[in-house]
mmCIF file with all atom_site columns, C-alpha atoms and ligand atoms in Angstrom:
data_model
loop_
_atom_site.group_PDB
_atom_site.id
_atom_site.type_symbol
_atom_site.label_atom_id
_atom_site.label_alt_id
_atom_site.label_comp_id
_atom_site.label_asym_id
_atom_site.label_entity_id
_atom_site.label_seq_id
_atom_site.pdbx_PDB_ins_code
_atom_site.Cartn_x
_atom_site.Cartn_y
_atom_site.Cartn_z
_atom_site.occupancy
_atom_site.B_iso_or_equiv
_atom_site.pdbx_formal_charge
_atom_site.auth_seq_id
_atom_site.auth_comp_id
_atom_site.auth_asym_id
_atom_site.auth_atom_id
_atom_site.pdbx_PDB_model_num
ATOM   1   C  CA  . MET A 1 1   ? 20.105  17.136  -18.531 1.00 0.00 ? 1   MET A CA  1
ATOM   2   C  CA  . ALA A 1 2   ? 18.782  20.801  -19.478 1.00 0.00 ? 2   ALA A CA  1
ATOM   3   C  CA  . ASP A 1 3   ? 19.724  23.131  -16.462 1.00 0.00 ? 3   ASP A CA  1
ATOM   4   C  CA  . GLY A 1 4   ? 16.325  24.636  -16.485 1.00 0.00 ? 4   GLY A CA  1
ATOM   5   C  CA  . TYR A 1 5   ? 14.938  21.052  -15.532 1.00 0.00 ? 5   TYR A CA  1
ATOM   6   C  CA  . LYS A 1 6   ? 17.778  21.011  -12.656 1.00 0.00 ? 6   LYS A CA  1
ATOM   7   C  CA  . LYS A 1 7   ? 16.885  24.330  -11.368 1.00 0.00 ? 7   LYS A CA  1
ATOM   8   C  CA  . HIS A 1 8   ? 13.183  23.632  -11.116 1.00 0.00 ? 8   HIS A CA  1
ATOM   9   C  CA  . PHE A 1 9   ? 13.868  20.465  -9.076  1.00 0.00 ? 9   PHE A CA  1
ATOM   10  C  CA  . SER A 1 10  ? 16.564  22.086  -6.889  1.00 0.00 ? 10  SER A CA  1
ATOM   11  C  CA  . GLY A 1 11  ? 15.901  22.997  -3.241  1.00 0.00 ? 11  GLY A CA  1
ATOM   12  C  CA  . SER A 1 12  ? 15.596  20.240  -0.389  1.00 0.00 ? 12  SER A CA  1
ATOM   13  C  CA  . TYR A 1 13  ? 12.454  19.575  1.241   1.00 0.00 ? 13  TYR A CA  1
ATOM   14  C  CA  . PHE A 1 14  ? 11.978  18.112  4.923   1.00 0.00 ? 14  PHE A CA  1
ATOM   15  C  CA  . PHE A 1 15  ? 9.749   15.019  4.735   1.00 0.00 ? 15  PHE A CA  1
ATOM   16  C  CA  . LEU A 1 16  ? 9.164   12.829  7.828   1.00 0.00 ? 16  LEU A CA  1
ATOM   17  C  CA  . GLY A 1 17  ? 12.901  12.982  9.188   1.00 0.00 ? 17  GLY A CA  1
ATOM   18  C  CA  . ARG A 1 18  ? 14.537  13.416  5.624   1.00 0.00 ? 18  ARG A CA  1
ATOM   19  C  CA  . ASN A 1 19  ? 15.756  15.884  3.502   1.00 0.00 ? 19  ASN A CA  1
ATOM   20  C  CA  . LEU A 1 20  ? 14.658  15.111  0.346   1.00 0.00 ? 20  LEU A CA  1
ATOM   21  C  CA  . SER A 1 21  ? 15.144  17.013  -3.218  1.00 0.00 ? 21  SER A CA  1
ATOM   22  C  CA  . ARG A 1 22  ? 11.986  18.401  -4.791  1.00 0.00 ? 22  ARG A CA  1
ATOM   23  C  CA  . MET A 1 23  ? 12.199  15.316  -7.294  1.00 0.00 ? 23  MET A CA  1
ATOM   24  C  CA  . ASP A 1 24  ? 12.410  12.509  -4.529  1.00 0.00 ? 24  ASP A CA  1
ATOM   25  C  CA  . TYR A 1 25  ? 9.766   14.475  -2.611  1.00 0.00 ? 25  TYR A CA  1
ATOM   26  C  CA  . VAL A 1 26  ? 7.069   14.596  -5.657  1.00 0.00 ? 26  VAL A CA  1
ATOM   27  C  CA  . SER A 1 27  ? 8.052   10.871  -6.474  1.00 0.00 ? 27  SER A CA  1
ATOM   28  C  CA  . VAL A 1 28  ? 7.490   9.855   -2.586  1.00 0.00 ? 28  VAL A CA  1
ATOM   29  C  CA  . LEU A 1 29  ? 4.091   11.923  -2.553  1.00 0.00 ? 29  LEU A CA  1
ATOM   30  C  CA  . GLU A 1 30  ? 2.906   10.576  -5.764  1.00 0.00 ? 30  GLU A CA  1
ATOM   31  C  CA  . ARG A 1 31  ? 3.831   6.780   -5.002  1.00 0.00 ? 31  ARG A CA  1
ATOM   32  C  CA  . THR A 1 32  ? 2.114   7.255   -1.449  1.00 0.00 ? 32  THR A CA  1
ATOM   33  C  CA  . LEU A 1 33  ? -0.926  8.859   -2.975  1.00 0.00 ? 33  LEU A CA  1
ATOM   34  C  CA  . VAL A 1 34  ? -1.244  6.201   -5.499  1.00 0.00 ? 34  VAL A CA  1
ATOM   35  C  CA  . HIS A 1 35  ? -0.803  3.344   -3.288  1.00 0.00 ? 35  HIS A CA  1
ATOM   36  C  CA  . ASN A 1 36  ? -3.283  4.603   -1.371  1.00 0.00 ? 36  ASN A CA  1
ATOM   37  C  CA  . PHE A 1 37  ? -5.718  4.997   -4.032  1.00 0.00 ? 37  PHE A CA  1
ATOM   38  C  CA  . LEU A 1 38  ? -5.092  1.537   -4.759  1.00 0.00 ? 38  LEU A CA  1
ATOM   39  C  CA  . HIS A 1 39  ? -6.246  0.209   -1.393  1.00 0.00 ? 39  HIS A CA  1
ATOM   40  C  CA  . PHE A 1 40  ? -9.645  1.349   -2.208  1.00 0.00 ? 40  PHE A CA  1
ATOM   41  C  CA  . PHE A 1 41  ? -9.756  0.985   -5.916  1.00 0.00 ? 41  PHE A CA  1
ATOM   42  C  CA  . VAL A 1 42  ? -8.512  -2.456  -6.291  1.00 0.00 ? 42  VAL A CA  1
ATOM   43  C  CA  . PRO A 1 43  ? -11.209 -4.172  -3.638  1.00 0.00 ? 43  PRO A CA  1
ATOM   44  C  CA  . ALA A 1 44  ? -13.709 -2.090  -5.275  1.00 0.00 ? 44  ALA A CA  1
ATOM   45  C  CA  . LEU A 1 45  ? -12.496 -3.538  -8.750  1.00 0.00 ? 45  LEU A CA  1
ATOM   46  C  CA  . ALA A 1 46  ? -12.513 -6.994  -7.039  1.00 0.00 ? 46  ALA A CA  1
ATOM   47  C  CA  . THR A 1 47  ? -16.133 -6.742  -5.584  1.00 0.00 ? 47  THR A CA  1
ATOM   48  C  CA  . TRP A 1 48  ? -17.352 -5.645  -9.234  1.00 0.00 ? 48  TRP A CA  1
ATOM   49  C  CA  . ILE A 1 49  ? -15.648 -8.703  -10.728 1.00 0.00 ? 49  ILE A CA  1
ATOM   50  C  CA  . PHE A 1 50  ? -16.151 -11.457 -8.007  1.00 0.00 ? 50  PHE A CA  1
ATOM   51  C  CA  . TYR A 1 51  ? -18.943 -10.199 -5.610  1.00 0.00 ? 51  TYR A CA  1
ATOM   52  C  CA  . ARG A 1 52  ? -21.399 -7.994  -7.672  1.00 0.00 ? 52  ARG A CA  1
ATOM   53  C  CA  . LYS A 1 53  ? -24.556 -9.632  -5.950  1.00 0.00 ? 53  LYS A CA  1
ATOM   54  C  CA  . ASP A 1 54  ? -23.725 -8.591  -2.857  1.00 0.00 ? 54  ASP A CA  1
ATOM   55  C  CA  . TRP A 1 55  ? -21.261 -5.688  -3.508  1.00 0.00 ? 55  TRP A CA  1
ATOM   56  C  CA  . ARG A 1 56  ? -21.984 -3.649  -0.282  1.00 0.00 ? 56  ARG A CA  1
ATOM   57  C  CA  . SER A 1 57  ? -21.228 -6.244  2.143   1.00 0.00 ? 57  SER A CA  1
ATOM   58  C  CA  . SER A 1 58  ? -18.148 -7.774  0.248   1.00 0.00 ? 58  SER A CA  1
ATOM   59  C  CA  . TYR A 1 59  ? -16.662 -4.201  -0.076  1.00 0.00 ? 59  TYR A CA  1
ATOM   60  C  CA  . ILE A 1 60  ? -17.204 -3.894  3.457   1.00 0.00 ? 60  ILE A CA  1
ATOM   61  C  CA  . PHE A 1 61  ? -15.135 -7.011  4.331   1.00 0.00 ? 61  PHE A CA  1
ATOM   62  C  CA  . LEU A 1 62  ? -12.455 -6.215  2.007   1.00 0.00 ? 62  LEU A CA  1
ATOM   63  C  CA  . MET A 1 63  ? -11.987 -2.971  3.745   1.00 0.00 ? 63  MET A CA  1
ATOM   64  C  CA  . LEU A 1 64  ? -11.808 -4.449  6.957   1.00 0.00 ? 64  LEU A CA  1
ATOM   65  C  CA  . THR A 1 65  ? -8.890  -6.351  6.017   1.00 0.00 ? 65  THR A CA  1
ATOM   66  C  CA  . MET A 1 66  ? -7.093  -2.703  6.102   1.00 0.00 ? 66  MET A CA  1
ATOM   67  C  CA  . LEU A 1 67  ? -7.086  -3.338  9.814   1.00 0.00 ? 67  LEU A CA  1
ATOM   68  C  CA  . VAL A 1 68  ? -3.952  -5.513  9.186   1.00 0.00 ? 68  VAL A CA  1
ATOM   69  C  CA  . ASP A 1 69  ? -2.074  -2.107  9.096   1.00 0.00 ? 69  ASP A CA  1
ATOM   70  C  CA  . LEU A 1 70  ? -2.432  -1.822  12.893  1.00 0.00 ? 70  LEU A CA  1
ATOM   71  C  CA  . ASP A 1 71  ? 0.770   -3.780  12.987  1.00 0.00 ? 71  ASP A CA  1
ATOM   72  C  CA  . HIS A 1 72  ? 2.185   -0.196  12.130  1.00 0.00 ? 72  HIS A CA  1
ATOM   73  C  CA  . LEU A 1 73  ? 1.357   1.157   15.498  1.00 0.00 ? 73  LEU A CA  1
ATOM   74  C  CA  . ILE A 1 74  ? 4.216   -1.001  17.078  1.00 0.00 ? 74  ILE A CA  1
ATOM   75  C  CA  . ALA A 1 75  ? 6.869   0.446   14.543  1.00 0.00 ? 75  ALA A CA  1
ATOM   76  C  CA  . ASP A 1 76  ? 8.878   3.398   14.934  1.00 0.00 ? 76  ASP A CA  1
ATOM   77  C  CA  . PRO A 1 77  ? 8.241   5.634   13.403  1.00 0.00 ? 77  PRO A CA  1
ATOM   78  C  CA  . ILE A 1 78  ? 4.302   4.416   12.816  1.00 0.00 ? 78  ILE A CA  1
ATOM   79  C  CA  . PHE A 1 79  ? 4.456   5.693   9.132   1.00 0.00 ? 79  PHE A CA  1
ATOM   80  C  CA  . ASP A 1 80  ? 7.447   6.187   6.785   1.00 0.00 ? 80  ASP A CA  1
ATOM   81  C  CA  . PRO A 1 81  ? 6.474   5.988   3.176   1.00 0.00 ? 81  PRO A CA  1
ATOM   82  C  CA  . GLN A 1 82  ? 10.188  4.907   2.256   1.00 0.00 ? 82  GLN A CA  1
ATOM   83  C  CA  . ARG A 1 83  ? 9.806   1.760   4.240   1.00 0.00 ? 83  ARG A CA  1
ATOM   84  C  CA  . CYS A 1 84  ? 8.790   -1.608  2.540   1.00 0.00 ? 84  CYS A CA  1
ATOM   85  C  CA  . SER A 1 85  ? 5.872   -3.018  4.842   1.00 0.00 ? 85  SER A CA  1
ATOM   86  C  CA  . ILE A 1 86  ? 6.222   -6.610  3.358   1.00 0.00 ? 86  ILE A CA  1
ATOM   87  C  CA  . GLY A 1 87  ? 8.582   -8.426  5.783   1.00 0.00 ? 87  GLY A CA  1
ATOM   88  C  CA  . TYR A 1 88  ? 8.995   -5.669  8.028   1.00 0.00 ? 88  TYR A CA  1
ATOM   89  C  CA  . HIS A 1 89  ? 5.305   -5.517  10.109  1.00 0.00 ? 89  HIS A CA  1
ATOM   90  C  CA  . PRO A 1 90  ? 4.558   -8.997  12.013  1.00 0.00 ? 90  PRO A CA  1
ATOM   91  C  CA  . LEU A 1 91  ? 1.288   -8.910  10.141  1.00 0.00 ? 91  LEU A CA  1
ATOM   92  C  CA  . HIS A 1 92  ? 3.119   -8.427  6.671   1.00 0.00 ? 92  HIS A CA  1
ATOM   93  C  CA  . SER A 1 93  ? 5.551   -11.173 7.258   1.00 0.00 ? 93  SER A CA  1
ATOM   94  C  CA  . GLU A 1 94  ? 5.853   -14.418 5.066   1.00 0.00 ? 94  GLU A CA  1
ATOM   95  C  CA  . ILE A 1 95  ? 4.324   -16.396 7.931   1.00 0.00 ? 95  ILE A CA  1
ATOM   96  C  CA  . ALA A 1 96  ? 1.326   -14.111 7.990   1.00 0.00 ? 96  ALA A CA  1
ATOM   97  C  CA  . ILE A 1 97  ? 1.093   -14.102 4.254   1.00 0.00 ? 97  ILE A CA  1
ATOM   98  C  CA  . THR A 1 98  ? 1.139   -17.846 3.928   1.00 0.00 ? 98  THR A CA  1
ATOM   99  C  CA  . ILE A 1 99  ? -1.886  -17.919 6.677   1.00 0.00 ? 99  ILE A CA  1
ATOM   100 C  CA  . PHE A 1 100 ? -3.653  -15.242 4.567   1.00 0.00 ? 100 PHE A CA  1
ATOM   101 C  CA  . ALA A 1 101 ? -3.447  -17.742 1.502   1.00 0.00 ? 101 ALA A CA  1
ATOM   102 C  CA  . LEU A 1 102 ? -4.575  -20.631 3.541   1.00 0.00 ? 102 LEU A CA  1
ATOM   103 C  CA  . MET A 1 103 ? -7.758  -18.623 4.612   1.00 0.00 ? 103 MET A CA  1
ATOM   104 C  CA  . LEU A 1 104 ? -8.865  -18.760 0.859   1.00 0.00 ? 104 LEU A CA  1
ATOM   105 C  CA  . ILE A 1 105 ? -9.524  -22.624 1.594   1.00 0.00 ? 105 ILE A CA  1
ATOM   106 C  CA  . HIS A 1 106 ? -12.312 -21.915 4.280   1.00 0.00 ? 106 HIS A CA  1
ATOM   107 C  CA  . LYS A 1 107 ? -15.281 -20.553 2.790   1.00 0.00 ? 107 LYS A CA  1
ATOM   108 C  CA  . LYS A 1 108 ? -16.474 -18.022 5.534   1.00 0.00 ? 108 LYS A CA  1
ATOM   109 C  CA  . LEU A 1 109 ? -12.514 -16.839 5.697   1.00 0.00 ? 109 LEU A CA  1
ATOM   110 C  CA  . ARG A 1 110 ? -12.092 -16.720 1.876   1.00 0.00 ? 110 ARG A CA  1
ATOM   111 C  CA  . ILE A 1 111 ? -13.069 -13.196 1.466   1.00 0.00 ? 111 ILE A CA  1
ATOM   112 C  CA  . PHE A 1 112 ? -10.740 -12.105 4.245   1.00 0.00 ? 112 PHE A CA  1
ATOM   113 C  CA  . GLY A 1 113 ? -7.937  -14.190 2.618   1.00 0.00 ? 113 GLY A CA  1
ATOM   114 C  CA  . PHE A 1 114 ? -8.715  -12.485 -0.564  1.00 0.00 ? 114 PHE A CA  1
ATOM   115 C  CA  . GLY A 1 115 ? -8.653  -8.869  0.861   1.00 0.00 ? 115 GLY A CA  1
ATOM   116 C  CA  . LEU A 1 116 ? -5.401  -9.587  2.906   1.00 0.00 ? 116 LEU A CA  1
ATOM   117 C  CA  . LEU A 1 117 ? -3.807  -10.873 -0.185  1.00 0.00 ? 117 LEU A CA  1
ATOM   118 C  CA  . ILE A 1 118 ? -4.887  -8.090  -2.676  1.00 0.00 ? 118 ILE A CA  1
ATOM   119 C  CA  . HIS A 1 119 ? -3.367  -5.807  0.394   1.00 0.00 ? 119 HIS A CA  1
ATOM   120 C  CA  . MET A 1 120 ? -0.112  -7.528  0.437   1.00 0.00 ? 120 MET A CA  1
ATOM   121 C  CA  . SER A 1 121 ? 0.356   -7.574  -3.319  1.00 0.00 ? 121 SER A CA  1
ATOM   122 C  CA  . LEU A 1 122 ? -0.555  -3.568  -3.366  1.00 0.00 ? 122 LEU A CA  1
ATOM   123 C  CA  . ASP A 1 123 ? 2.376   -3.065  -0.591  1.00 0.00 ? 123 ASP A CA  1
ATOM   124 C  CA  . GLY A 1 124 ? 4.545   -5.564  -2.559  1.00 0.00 ? 124 GLY A CA  1
ATOM   125 C  CA  . LEU A 1 125 ? 3.771   -3.213  -5.545  1.00 0.00 ? 125 LEU A CA  1
ATOM   126 C  CA  . ASP A 1 126 ? 4.733   -0.348  -3.589  1.00 0.00 ? 126 ASP A CA  1
ATOM   127 C  CA  . CYS A 1 127 ? 7.969   -1.997  -2.306  1.00 0.00 ? 127 CYS A CA  1
ATOM   128 C  CA  . ALA A 1 128 ? 9.229   -2.647  -6.021  1.00 0.00 ? 128 ALA A CA  1
ATOM   129 C  CA  . TRP A 1 129 ? 7.990   1.069   -7.000  1.00 0.00 ? 129 TRP A CA  1
ATOM   130 C  CA  . MET A 1 130 ? 9.989   2.408   -4.031  1.00 0.00 ? 130 MET A CA  1
ATOM   131 C  CA  . ALA A 1 131 ? 13.052  0.216   -5.267  1.00 0.00 ? 131 ALA A CA  1
ATOM   132 C  CA  . SER A 1 132 ? 13.159  1.641   -8.838  1.00 0.00 ? 132 SER A CA  1
ATOM   133 C  CA  . PHE A 1 133 ? 11.665  5.261   -8.692  1.00 0.00 ? 133 PHE A CA  1
ATOM   134 C  CA  . SER A 1 134 ? 13.343  6.593   -5.587  1.00 0.00 ? 134 SER A CA  1
ATOM   135 C  CA  . PRO A 1 135 ? 16.759  7.433   -6.603  1.00 0.00 ? 135 PRO A CA  1
ATOM   136 C  CA  . GLY A 1 136 ? 19.097  9.193   -3.850  1.00 0.00 ? 136 GLY A CA  1
ATOM   137 C  CA  . ILE A 1 137 ? 16.769  7.921   -1.324  1.00 0.00 ? 137 ILE A CA  1
ATOM   138 C  CA  . PRO A 1 138 ? 18.592  5.306   0.983   1.00 0.00 ? 138 PRO A CA  1
ATOM   139 C  CA  . ASN A 1 139 ? 16.096  2.449   1.996   1.00 0.00 ? 139 ASN A CA  1
ATOM   140 C  CA  . SER A 1 140 ? 15.696  1.967   5.600   1.00 0.00 ? 140 SER A CA  1
HETATM 141 ZN ZN1 . ZN  B 2 .   ? 0.177   -2.928  4.441   1.00 0.00 ? 201 ZN  B ZN1 1
#
């Protein structure tokens, strides 16, 4: 690897209790930004595809499913970009995800189940990205 590249990414960044290299800091920041953008964009896309007729209320219902992240409040620290939510937080457990899938059966609960499964998929994607693109950062 070219020395210039190494030099550009040298130095350490103290970020949420960790010393990260510049490259790791940028990758964590980038992943966090993309992840949060997707939490708004994918439900919007789903609304456009499946609920175009009443997109306003549908988008609100899908956004309400973000309240599932309230389970982060009982975790310490509350926010850690290097922690995989799936299987860690109670409302992100396998049992919870099974219940969200069962919500698809009931007509009135369907949109919430759908939103929650979108949420879990995006959190799962974040875990996969975290595992593959954060070299040098120990997973907690
Ligand atoms: Zn989540």
